[in-house]
Amino acid sequence: MRSAKNVAIVPHGQHLHVEPASIEFVDIQANMKYIQTLVVRNLSPVVKRVRCEPPKTAEFRLVTDNQVAIAPGLSITIDVAFLTRTPFHYVDSFIIAAEDFKYEVPLAAKAPCADIVFESLIDFGTVITQRTHQQQIKFQNEGLEPGSFELVAMPKHIKMTPQSGTLSPRGRSGDQLIVLVEFASERPCSIQEIVEVKMGGVCGLPGLPSTNKAIHMKGTCVDQSLHLMLDGHAVHSLDFGSMYHGQSKVMKVLIVNSGPTSCSFNAQVTEDTEGSDARGTLASSPAETVAKAEQPLTVSPFTGQVAAFGKTSLEFTFSPAVVAEETGCISTREPEKHATSFEYLAKVESEEFNNLHLRLTGRAVLPALKVSPDILQFGKCPVHQRQDIVLTLTNLAEQLPPDFFDFEIPRVPHMTISPMKGKLAP
């Protein structure tokens, strides 16, 4: 079996590879010769005859034969020399050509000058109004001569300090300068601005250009605030409705941060009493509230952090305490006359942004159960016999509260009760 070889197929017109693609001499000095080497490689399967068309400027010179044959896979080198008596900015080119190939190699020689570099894009992103946001730009001179810059056409909402400066040559004290950029707005806005940077090399050499550059600035300024949301809508009050004493109900609301920075918050529940101190006092924990029955409405957590454009939940718990009943009769009670209303105010406070108020209301009632008949008369019952009486239990709460009423009958000697426990609808 004859072995097969992989053959690279080179597109037409790309049979020669030139590296580097351009030649540049920097920081040239008078009467000093500079040389750089360029490599031409033959990528085709046949011999290529290469010829060079020299540059027109006398300062550039090619060190090579005018016409050279390159075998497949091999390469040749071309030396490009530069020599001048007067440092200046020179631009030229020479051409490398073959039967089906032609490439122009750019040539450049640059006199010593200032080379000021800086970040050309400043992106503030999304920030909030009524605050000053800062970034820094470092202007660095990479050249061998001193240079200067000046910032012109300052846009609205932008302040840059300083707006001009002179930089020493590279490696010396003063070869860099930090410019402070400030972005501030009282109202929401967006910026897409360009600040022109006028730069000059101050070495005094003929032909030294003063190249102007630009800094692109962008950013969006928005209002930031906190919101309380329930089921996707802003909420200003929560009504727990009516509940029996001893029951507990939890309602969740979301704290939504509409801005680009995170913020901390403190939550508290105070009794909603006219003329009370607006600051109020922190509520006790839910466990302590249930145990001591001091405050039936609580909030959790008390403190937290809301991420930028994020949200977190708050749980409000309504737990009216159990009433110790020592007098009265439950079977003759009217529930509407034994209802207790609770009104509290929840406050979510943030040092950075707005404060939120949420009115909390709830109603606690005592159970009302009617037993009919209220006296059970079994009469005489022979031994090993039984007497049955139907006992009717009625929940007198017609609408309040909507939860089912739980009942349980304790065990009594010599009696069988069925069912002994259950639930009664309103």
Short mmCIF file of C-alpha atoms in Angstrom, two decimals:
data_model
loop_
_atom_site.label_atom_id
_atom_site.label_comp_id
_atom_site.label_asym_id
_atom_site.label_seq_id
_atom_site.Cartn_x
_atom_site.Cartn_y
_atom_site.Cartn_z
CA MET A 1 0.00 0.00 0.00
CA ARG A 2 1.35 3.40 -0.98
CA SER A 3 1.47 5.92 1.85
CA ALA A 4 -0.43 9.17 1.43
CA LYS A 5 0.90 12.61 2.34
CA ASN A 6 -1.06 15.64 3.45
CA VAL A 7 -0.65 18.46 0.96
CA ALA A 8 -1.47 22.01 2.02
CA ILE A 9 -3.53 23.84 -0.56
CA VAL A 10 -2.58 27.52 -0.68
CA PRO A 11 -5.15 29.93 -2.15
CA HIS A 12 -4.18 31.63 -5.37
CA GLY A 13 -2.34 34.90 -4.77
CA GLN A 14 -1.17 33.87 -1.26
CA HIS A 15 1.82 31.72 -2.21
CA LEU A 16 4.26 34.02 -0.40
CA HIS A 17 4.17 34.94 3.27
CA VAL A 18 5.77 38.23 4.37
CA GLU A 19 6.69 38.84 8.01
CA PRO A 20 6.57 41.39 9.53
CA ALA A 21 3.86 43.06 7.51
CA SER A 22 5.36 46.55 8.04
CA ILE A 23 8.63 48.17 9.09
CA GLU A 24 8.83 51.03 11.59
CA PHE A 25 11.87 52.81 13.05
CA VAL A 26 11.15 54.84 16.18
CA ASP A 27 13.13 57.52 18.02
CA ILE A 28 15.61 57.91 15.20
CA GLN A 29 18.75 59.98 15.62
CA ALA A 30 20.95 61.78 13.11
CA ASN A 31 23.81 59.88 11.43
CA MET A 32 22.85 56.55 13.02
CA LYS A 33 22.05 53.54 10.82
CA TYR A 34 19.03 51.37 11.68
CA ILE A 35 18.35 47.93 10.16
CA GLN A 36 15.34 45.64 10.39
CA THR A 37 14.96 42.25 8.72
CA LEU A 38 11.95 41.05 6.76
CA VAL A 39 11.33 37.35 5.90
CA VAL A 40 9.63 36.14 2.69
CA ARG A 41 8.59 32.46 2.73
CA ASN A 42 7.46 30.38 -0.26
CA LEU A 43 4.30 28.42 0.60
CA SER A 44 3.69 27.06 -2.89
CA PRO A 45 4.93 23.71 -4.30
CA VAL A 46 6.95 25.42 -7.06
CA VAL A 47 9.91 27.78 -7.21
CA LYS A 48 9.00 31.46 -6.95
CA ARG A 49 11.10 34.28 -8.41
CA VAL A 50 10.78 37.31 -6.18
CA ARG A 51 11.76 40.84 -7.09
CA CYS A 52 11.64 44.02 -5.05
CA GLU A 53 10.73 47.55 -6.06
CA PRO A 54 12.77 49.84 -3.76
CA PRO A 55 11.29 52.80 -1.82
CA LYS A 56 11.40 56.25 -3.30
CA THR A 57 12.84 58.00 -0.24
CA ALA A 58 16.66 58.04 -0.19
CA GLU A 59 16.80 57.45 3.57
CA PHE A 60 15.30 53.93 3.15
CA ARG A 61 17.45 51.30 1.41
CA LEU A 62 16.96 47.58 0.70
CA VAL A 63 19.85 45.19 1.29
CA THR A 64 19.03 42.29 -1.07
CA ASP A 65 19.34 41.13 -4.67
CA ASN A 66 16.82 42.64 -7.06
CA GLN A 67 15.56 39.22 -8.10
CA VAL A 68 15.80 36.02 -6.02
CA ALA A 69 14.48 32.49 -6.57
CA ILE A 70 12.85 30.83 -3.53
CA ALA A 71 12.47 27.04 -3.47
CA PRO A 72 9.21 25.52 -2.14
CA GLY A 73 9.03 25.76 1.68
CA LEU A 74 12.15 27.92 1.97
CA SER A 75 12.54 31.62 2.74
CA ILE A 76 14.80 34.58 2.14
CA THR A 77 15.57 37.65 4.24
CA ILE A 78 15.46 41.26 3.16
CA ASP A 79 17.26 43.88 5.25
CA VAL A 80 15.70 47.33 5.36
CA ALA A 81 18.17 50.04 6.36
CA PHE A 82 17.47 53.62 7.41
CA LEU A 83 19.97 56.47 7.72
CA THR A 84 19.38 60.22 7.92
CA ARG A 85 21.21 63.40 8.81
CA THR A 86 18.05 65.20 9.94
CA PRO A 87 15.60 63.53 12.35
CA PHE A 88 12.20 63.84 10.77
CA HIS A 89 9.02 61.85 10.20
CA TYR A 90 9.44 59.68 7.09
CA VAL A 91 6.80 57.51 5.43
CA ASP A 92 7.37 55.30 2.39
CA SER A 93 6.90 51.74 1.10
CA PHE A 94 8.43 49.11 -1.15
CA ILE A 95 6.87 46.30 -3.18
CA ILE A 96 7.54 42.56 -3.11
CA ALA A 97 6.30 40.89 -6.31
CA ALA A 98 6.28 37.46 -7.95
CA GLU A 99 4.48 35.89 -10.93
CA ASP A 100 1.07 35.91 -9.22
CA PHE A 101 1.88 37.83 -6.04
CA LYS A 102 2.29 41.48 -5.11
CA TYR A 103 2.54 43.02 -1.65
CA GLU A 104 3.33 46.57 -0.55
CA VAL A 105 5.32 46.83 2.70
CA PRO A 106 4.71 50.12 4.59
CA LEU A 107 7.82 51.88 5.89
CA ALA A 108 7.96 54.53 8.61
CA ALA A 109 10.64 56.32 10.58
CA LYS A 110 9.72 58.59 13.47
CA ALA A 111 11.82 61.22 15.15
CA PRO A 112 11.90 61.33 18.97
CA CYS A 113 8.76 62.95 20.29
CA ALA A 114 6.17 62.75 23.00
CA ASP A 115 3.96 59.67 22.94
CA ILE A 116 1.08 60.33 25.32
CA VAL A 117 -1.14 57.34 26.01
CA PHE A 118 -4.38 57.20 28.02
CA GLU A 119 -7.63 55.29 28.30
CA SER A 120 -9.92 56.46 25.52
CA LEU A 121 -13.19 55.16 27.04
CA ILE A 122 -14.73 56.14 30.37
CA ASP A 123 -17.89 54.19 31.19
CA PHE A 124 -19.68 55.21 34.39
CA GLY A 125 -22.35 52.57 33.83
CA THR A 126 -25.62 53.13 35.67
CA VAL A 127 -25.33 55.44 38.69
CA ILE A 128 -27.75 57.34 40.90
CA THR A 129 -28.73 61.00 40.84
CA GLN A 130 -27.74 63.68 43.37
CA ARG A 131 -24.32 62.15 43.93
CA THR A 132 -20.87 62.73 42.47
CA HIS A 133 -19.31 59.69 40.80
CA GLN A 134 -15.58 59.67 40.11
CA GLN A 135 -13.14 57.89 37.84
CA GLN A 136 -9.51 58.55 36.99
CA ILE A 137 -7.56 58.77 33.73
CA LYS A 138 -3.81 58.36 33.73
CA PHE A 139 -1.94 60.29 31.05
CA GLN A 140 1.46 58.64 30.49
CA ASN A 141 4.28 59.88 28.25
CA GLU A 142 5.96 56.90 26.57
CA GLY A 143 8.10 59.08 24.32
CA LEU A 144 11.64 60.39 24.69
CA GLU A 145 10.62 64.04 24.50
CA PRO A 146 8.31 66.11 26.71
CA GLY A 147 4.70 66.50 25.63
CA SER A 148 1.57 68.36 26.61
CA PHE A 149 -2.17 67.83 26.49
CA GLU A 150 -5.28 69.96 26.85
CA LEU A 151 -8.90 68.85 27.35
CA VAL A 152 -11.40 70.96 25.43
CA ALA A 153 -15.18 71.06 24.88
CA MET A 154 -16.15 69.85 28.34
CA PRO A 155 -19.67 68.29 28.20
CA LYS A 156 -22.53 68.95 30.59
CA HIS A 157 -22.55 66.96 33.87
CA ILE A 158 -18.81 66.22 33.44
CA LYS A 159 -15.94 67.88 35.32
CA MET A 160 -12.27 67.01 34.71
CA THR A 161 -9.40 68.21 36.92
CA PRO A 162 -6.84 69.30 35.76
CA GLN A 163 -7.80 70.09 32.17
CA SER A 164 -4.23 70.43 30.88
CA GLY A 165 -0.72 69.36 31.71
CA THR A 166 2.87 68.87 30.54
CA LEU A 167 4.55 65.48 30.82
CA SER A 168 8.27 64.80 31.12
CA PRO A 169 10.04 62.26 28.89
CA ARG A 170 9.59 58.58 29.70
CA GLY A 171 11.36 57.41 32.85
CA ARG A 172 11.70 60.86 34.38
CA SER A 173 9.81 62.43 37.24
CA GLY A 174 6.56 63.91 35.98
CA ASP A 175 6.09 61.55 33.03
CA GLN A 176 2.51 60.82 34.12
CA LEU A 177 -0.46 62.79 35.39
CA ILE A 178 -3.77 61.64 36.92
CA VAL A 179 -6.91 63.46 35.77
CA LEU A 180 -10.01 63.18 37.98
CA VAL A 181 -13.28 62.77 36.07
CA GLU A 182 -16.53 63.58 37.93
CA PHE A 183 -20.06 62.80 36.75
CA ALA A 184 -23.03 64.31 38.62
CA SER A 185 -26.65 65.11 37.81
CA GLU A 186 -29.66 66.18 39.84
CA ARG A 187 -32.07 64.49 37.42
CA PRO A 188 -32.07 61.23 35.47
CA CYS A 189 -30.07 61.49 32.25
CA SER A 190 -27.81 59.63 29.85
CA ILE A 191 -24.53 60.87 28.39
CA GLN A 192 -22.72 59.89 25.20
CA GLU A 193 -20.04 62.54 24.92
CA ILE A 194 -16.63 63.01 23.30
CA VAL A 195 -13.93 65.14 24.94
CA GLU A 196 -11.26 66.34 22.54
CA VAL A 197 -7.66 65.98 23.69
CA LYS A 198 -5.20 68.36 22.05
CA MET A 199 -1.69 66.99 22.31
CA GLY A 200 1.62 68.39 21.26
CA GLY A 201 5.23 67.29 21.27
CA VAL A 202 7.40 70.16 22.47
CA CYS A 203 10.82 68.87 21.31
CA GLY A 204 11.03 71.52 18.55
CA LEU A 205 12.01 69.16 15.73
CA PRO A 206 10.78 70.00 12.24
CA GLY A 207 7.90 67.91 11.00
CA LEU A 208 6.75 66.87 14.47
CA PRO A 209 2.93 66.65 14.32
CA SER A 210 0.47 67.64 17.03
CA THR A 211 -2.01 64.80 16.95
CA ASN A 212 -5.40 65.33 18.56
CA LYS A 213 -7.21 62.39 20.16
CA ALA A 214 -10.51 61.98 21.98
CA ILE A 215 -11.98 60.46 25.14
CA HIS A 216 -15.39 58.81 24.80
CA MET A 217 -17.59 59.10 27.88
CA LYS A 218 -20.89 57.39 28.56
CA GLY A 219 -23.11 56.74 31.54
CA THR A 220 -26.68 56.71 32.77
CA CYS A 221 -27.93 58.53 35.86
CA VAL A 222 -31.15 57.24 37.45
CA ASP A 223 -33.22 57.88 40.57
CA GLN A 224 -32.96 55.21 43.24
CA SER A 225 -35.53 54.36 45.89
CA LEU A 226 -37.01 51.48 47.84
CA HIS A 227 -40.54 50.16 47.29
CA LEU A 228 -42.81 47.75 49.13
CA MET A 229 -44.55 45.37 46.73
CA LEU A 230 -47.26 42.75 47.15
CA ASP A 231 -48.32 40.59 44.20
CA GLY A 232 -46.53 42.93 41.81
CA HIS A 233 -48.18 46.12 43.08
CA ALA A 234 -47.07 48.84 45.47
CA VAL A 235 -48.63 48.37 48.90
CA HIS A 236 -49.21 50.89 51.69
CA SER A 237 -51.26 48.78 54.11
CA LEU A 238 -51.78 45.17 55.11
CA ASP A 239 -55.04 43.85 56.54
CA PHE A 240 -54.80 40.49 58.28
CA GLY A 241 -58.57 40.27 58.59
CA SER A 242 -60.20 38.53 61.55
CA MET A 243 -58.61 35.66 63.45
CA TYR A 244 -59.23 33.72 66.62
CA HIS A 245 -57.06 34.45 69.61
CA GLY A 246 -54.16 32.02 69.60
CA GLN A 247 -53.95 31.71 65.83
CA SER A 248 -51.07 33.07 63.72
CA LYS A 249 -50.97 34.43 60.18
CA VAL A 250 -47.96 35.47 58.10
CA MET A 251 -48.02 37.87 55.14
CA LYS A 252 -44.98 38.50 52.94
CA VAL A 253 -44.10 41.70 51.12
CA LEU A 254 -41.06 42.47 48.96
CA ILE A 255 -38.62 45.33 49.42
CA VAL A 256 -37.61 46.26 45.86
CA ASN A 257 -34.48 48.29 45.13
CA SER A 258 -34.92 50.27 41.90
CA GLY A 259 -31.34 51.56 41.73
CA PRO A 260 -27.84 50.46 40.77
CA THR A 261 -26.35 50.34 44.29
CA SER A 262 -27.11 48.03 47.19
CA CYS A 263 -28.47 49.45 50.43
CA SER A 264 -29.12 48.32 53.99
CA PHE A 265 -32.40 48.70 55.87
CA ASN A 266 -33.93 48.43 59.35
CA ALA A 267 -37.51 47.29 59.87
CA GLN A 268 -39.63 47.95 62.95
CA VAL A 269 -43.25 47.76 64.02
CA THR A 270 -44.76 50.38 66.34
CA GLU A 271 -48.25 50.85 67.68
CA ASP A 272 -50.19 53.21 65.45
CA THR A 273 -51.22 55.81 68.00
CA GLU A 274 -51.89 59.45 67.15
CA GLY A 275 -49.34 61.78 68.64
CA SER A 276 -46.82 59.02 69.30
CA ASP A 277 -43.14 59.51 68.56
CA ALA A 278 -42.52 59.15 64.85
CA ARG A 279 -39.43 57.08 65.53
CA GLY A 280 -41.24 54.49 67.65
CA THR A 281 -39.55 51.52 69.29
CA LEU A 282 -38.30 48.29 67.88
CA ALA A 283 -40.69 45.41 68.08
CA SER A 284 -39.80 42.31 70.04
CA SER A 285 -39.04 39.06 68.27
CA PRO A 286 -41.98 36.87 67.12
CA ALA A 287 -41.12 34.15 69.64
CA GLU A 288 -41.01 36.65 72.48
CA THR A 289 -44.25 38.25 71.26
CA VAL A 290 -46.19 34.98 71.33
CA ALA A 291 -44.80 34.02 74.71
CA LYS A 292 -45.42 37.32 76.45
CA ALA A 293 -48.40 38.44 74.38
CA GLU A 294 -46.99 41.97 74.41
CA GLN A 295 -47.24 42.79 70.70
CA PRO A 296 -49.31 40.71 68.31
CA LEU A 297 -47.77 42.19 65.13
CA THR A 298 -44.08 41.61 64.38
CA VAL A 299 -41.70 41.79 61.42
CA SER A 300 -38.81 39.60 60.33
CA PRO A 301 -35.99 40.20 59.51
CA PHE A 302 -35.27 43.37 61.44
CA THR A 303 -32.25 44.31 59.35
CA GLY A 304 -30.96 43.33 55.93
CA GLN A 305 -29.39 44.28 52.65
CA VAL A 306 -31.06 44.75 49.28
CA ALA A 307 -28.83 44.18 46.26
CA ALA A 308 -28.70 46.59 43.31
CA PHE A 309 -31.87 46.18 41.25
CA GLY A 310 -32.74 43.36 43.66
CA LYS A 311 -35.42 42.49 46.15
CA THR A 312 -35.80 40.77 49.48
CA SER A 313 -38.83 39.64 51.48
CA LEU A 314 -40.25 40.86 54.76
CA GLU A 315 -42.57 38.66 56.84
CA PHE A 316 -45.24 40.32 58.97
CA THR A 317 -46.81 38.01 61.56
CA PHE A 318 -50.15 38.60 63.30
CA SER A 319 -50.45 36.43 66.43
CA PRO A 320 -53.19 37.60 68.83
CA ALA A 321 -52.55 36.00 72.21
CA VAL A 322 -54.78 33.38 73.78
CA VAL A 323 -57.31 34.89 76.24
CA ALA A 324 -57.52 33.18 79.62
CA GLU A 325 -61.30 32.73 80.15
CA GLU A 326 -62.35 32.34 83.77
CA THR A 327 -65.90 33.74 83.61
CA GLY A 328 -68.76 33.73 81.12
CA CYS A 329 -70.27 31.01 78.98
CA ILE A 330 -68.97 30.25 75.51
CA SER A 331 -72.30 28.82 74.36
CA THR A 332 -74.12 32.14 74.79
CA ARG A 333 -71.40 34.43 73.44
CA GLU A 334 -71.88 36.72 70.49
CA PRO A 335 -68.49 36.83 68.68
CA GLU A 336 -68.91 40.33 67.23
CA LYS A 337 -69.09 41.75 70.75
CA HIS A 338 -65.81 40.16 71.77
CA ALA A 339 -63.62 41.43 68.89
CA THR A 340 -60.37 43.35 69.44
CA SER A 341 -58.92 45.52 66.67
CA PHE A 342 -55.19 46.06 66.31
CA GLU A 343 -53.55 48.90 64.39
CA TYR A 344 -49.78 49.14 64.00
CA LEU A 345 -47.33 50.96 61.77
CA ALA A 346 -44.40 49.22 60.09
CA LYS A 347 -41.43 51.38 59.14
CA VAL A 348 -38.61 50.36 56.81
CA GLU A 349 -35.76 52.84 57.18
CA SER A 350 -32.62 53.26 55.08
CA GLU A 351 -29.81 55.69 55.79
CA GLU A 352 -28.98 55.96 52.10
CA PHE A 353 -32.46 56.33 50.59
CA ASN A 354 -36.13 56.87 51.36
CA ASN A 355 -38.08 55.53 54.34
CA LEU A 356 -41.21 53.42 53.88
CA HIS A 357 -44.36 53.21 56.01
CA LEU A 358 -46.85 50.35 55.99
CA ARG A 359 -50.09 50.37 58.00
CA LEU A 360 -50.90 47.03 59.61
CA THR A 361 -54.40 46.12 60.81
CA GLY A 362 -55.94 42.97 62.24
CA ARG A 363 -58.90 41.79 64.29
CA ALA A 364 -59.00 39.07 66.95
CA VAL A 365 -62.24 37.45 68.08
CA LEU A 366 -63.23 34.84 70.66
CA PRO A 367 -64.90 31.62 69.53
CA ALA A 368 -68.69 31.33 69.94
CA LEU A 369 -70.09 27.80 70.07
CA LYS A 370 -73.75 26.90 70.64
CA VAL A 371 -74.49 23.50 72.19
CA SER A 372 -77.98 22.06 71.81
CA PRO A 373 -79.27 20.64 74.09
CA ASP A 374 -77.18 22.22 76.80
CA ILE A 375 -78.25 19.54 79.33
CA LEU A 376 -78.06 15.84 78.51
CA GLN A 377 -80.83 13.82 80.19
CA PHE A 378 -80.14 10.10 79.63
CA GLY A 379 -82.74 8.92 82.17
CA LYS A 380 -82.57 5.32 83.42
CA CYS A 381 -80.25 3.04 81.51
CA PRO A 382 -80.21 -0.73 82.33
CA VAL A 383 -76.89 -2.48 82.83
CA HIS A 384 -75.20 -3.53 79.60
CA GLN A 385 -77.55 -1.26 77.68
CA ARG A 386 -76.98 2.16 76.09
CA GLN A 387 -78.84 5.43 75.62
CA ASP A 388 -78.01 7.77 72.75
CA ILE A 389 -78.49 11.52 72.56
CA VAL A 390 -77.64 13.65 69.54
CA LEU A 391 -75.72 16.78 70.47
CA THR A 392 -75.66 19.63 67.96
CA LEU A 393 -72.69 22.01 67.85
CA THR A 394 -73.13 25.30 65.98
CA ASN A 395 -70.43 27.88 65.10
CA LEU A 396 -72.16 31.20 65.74
CA ALA A 397 -69.55 33.19 63.83
CA GLU A 398 -71.35 33.66 60.53
CA GLN A 399 -68.56 35.46 58.69
CA LEU A 400 -65.80 36.20 61.19
CA PRO A 401 -63.28 34.79 60.92
CA PRO A 402 -63.30 32.74 57.71
CA ASP A 403 -61.18 29.95 59.25
CA PHE A 404 -62.78 26.75 60.46
CA PHE A 405 -63.50 26.45 64.17
CA ASP A 406 -61.66 23.59 65.91
CA PHE A 407 -63.39 21.74 68.72
CA GLU A 408 -62.43 18.82 70.93
CA ILE A 409 -64.47 17.06 73.67
CA PRO A 410 -62.50 15.49 76.53
CA ARG A 411 -63.06 11.86 77.40
CA VAL A 412 -65.83 11.21 80.00
CA PRO A 413 -66.15 7.94 82.02
CA HIS A 414 -68.93 5.57 80.95
CA MET A 415 -69.64 7.64 77.84
CA THR A 416 -68.70 7.24 74.21
CA ILE A 417 -68.60 10.41 72.16
CA SER A 418 -68.30 10.35 68.42
CA PRO A 419 -66.77 12.39 66.94
CA MET A 420 -64.70 13.72 69.82
CA LYS A 421 -63.07 16.46 67.76
CA GLY A 422 -63.50 18.22 64.44
CA LYS A 423 -63.88 21.51 62.60
CA LEU A 424 -66.92 23.73 62.12
CA ALA A 425 -67.29 26.14 59.24
CA PRO A 426 -68.61 29.67 59.94
#
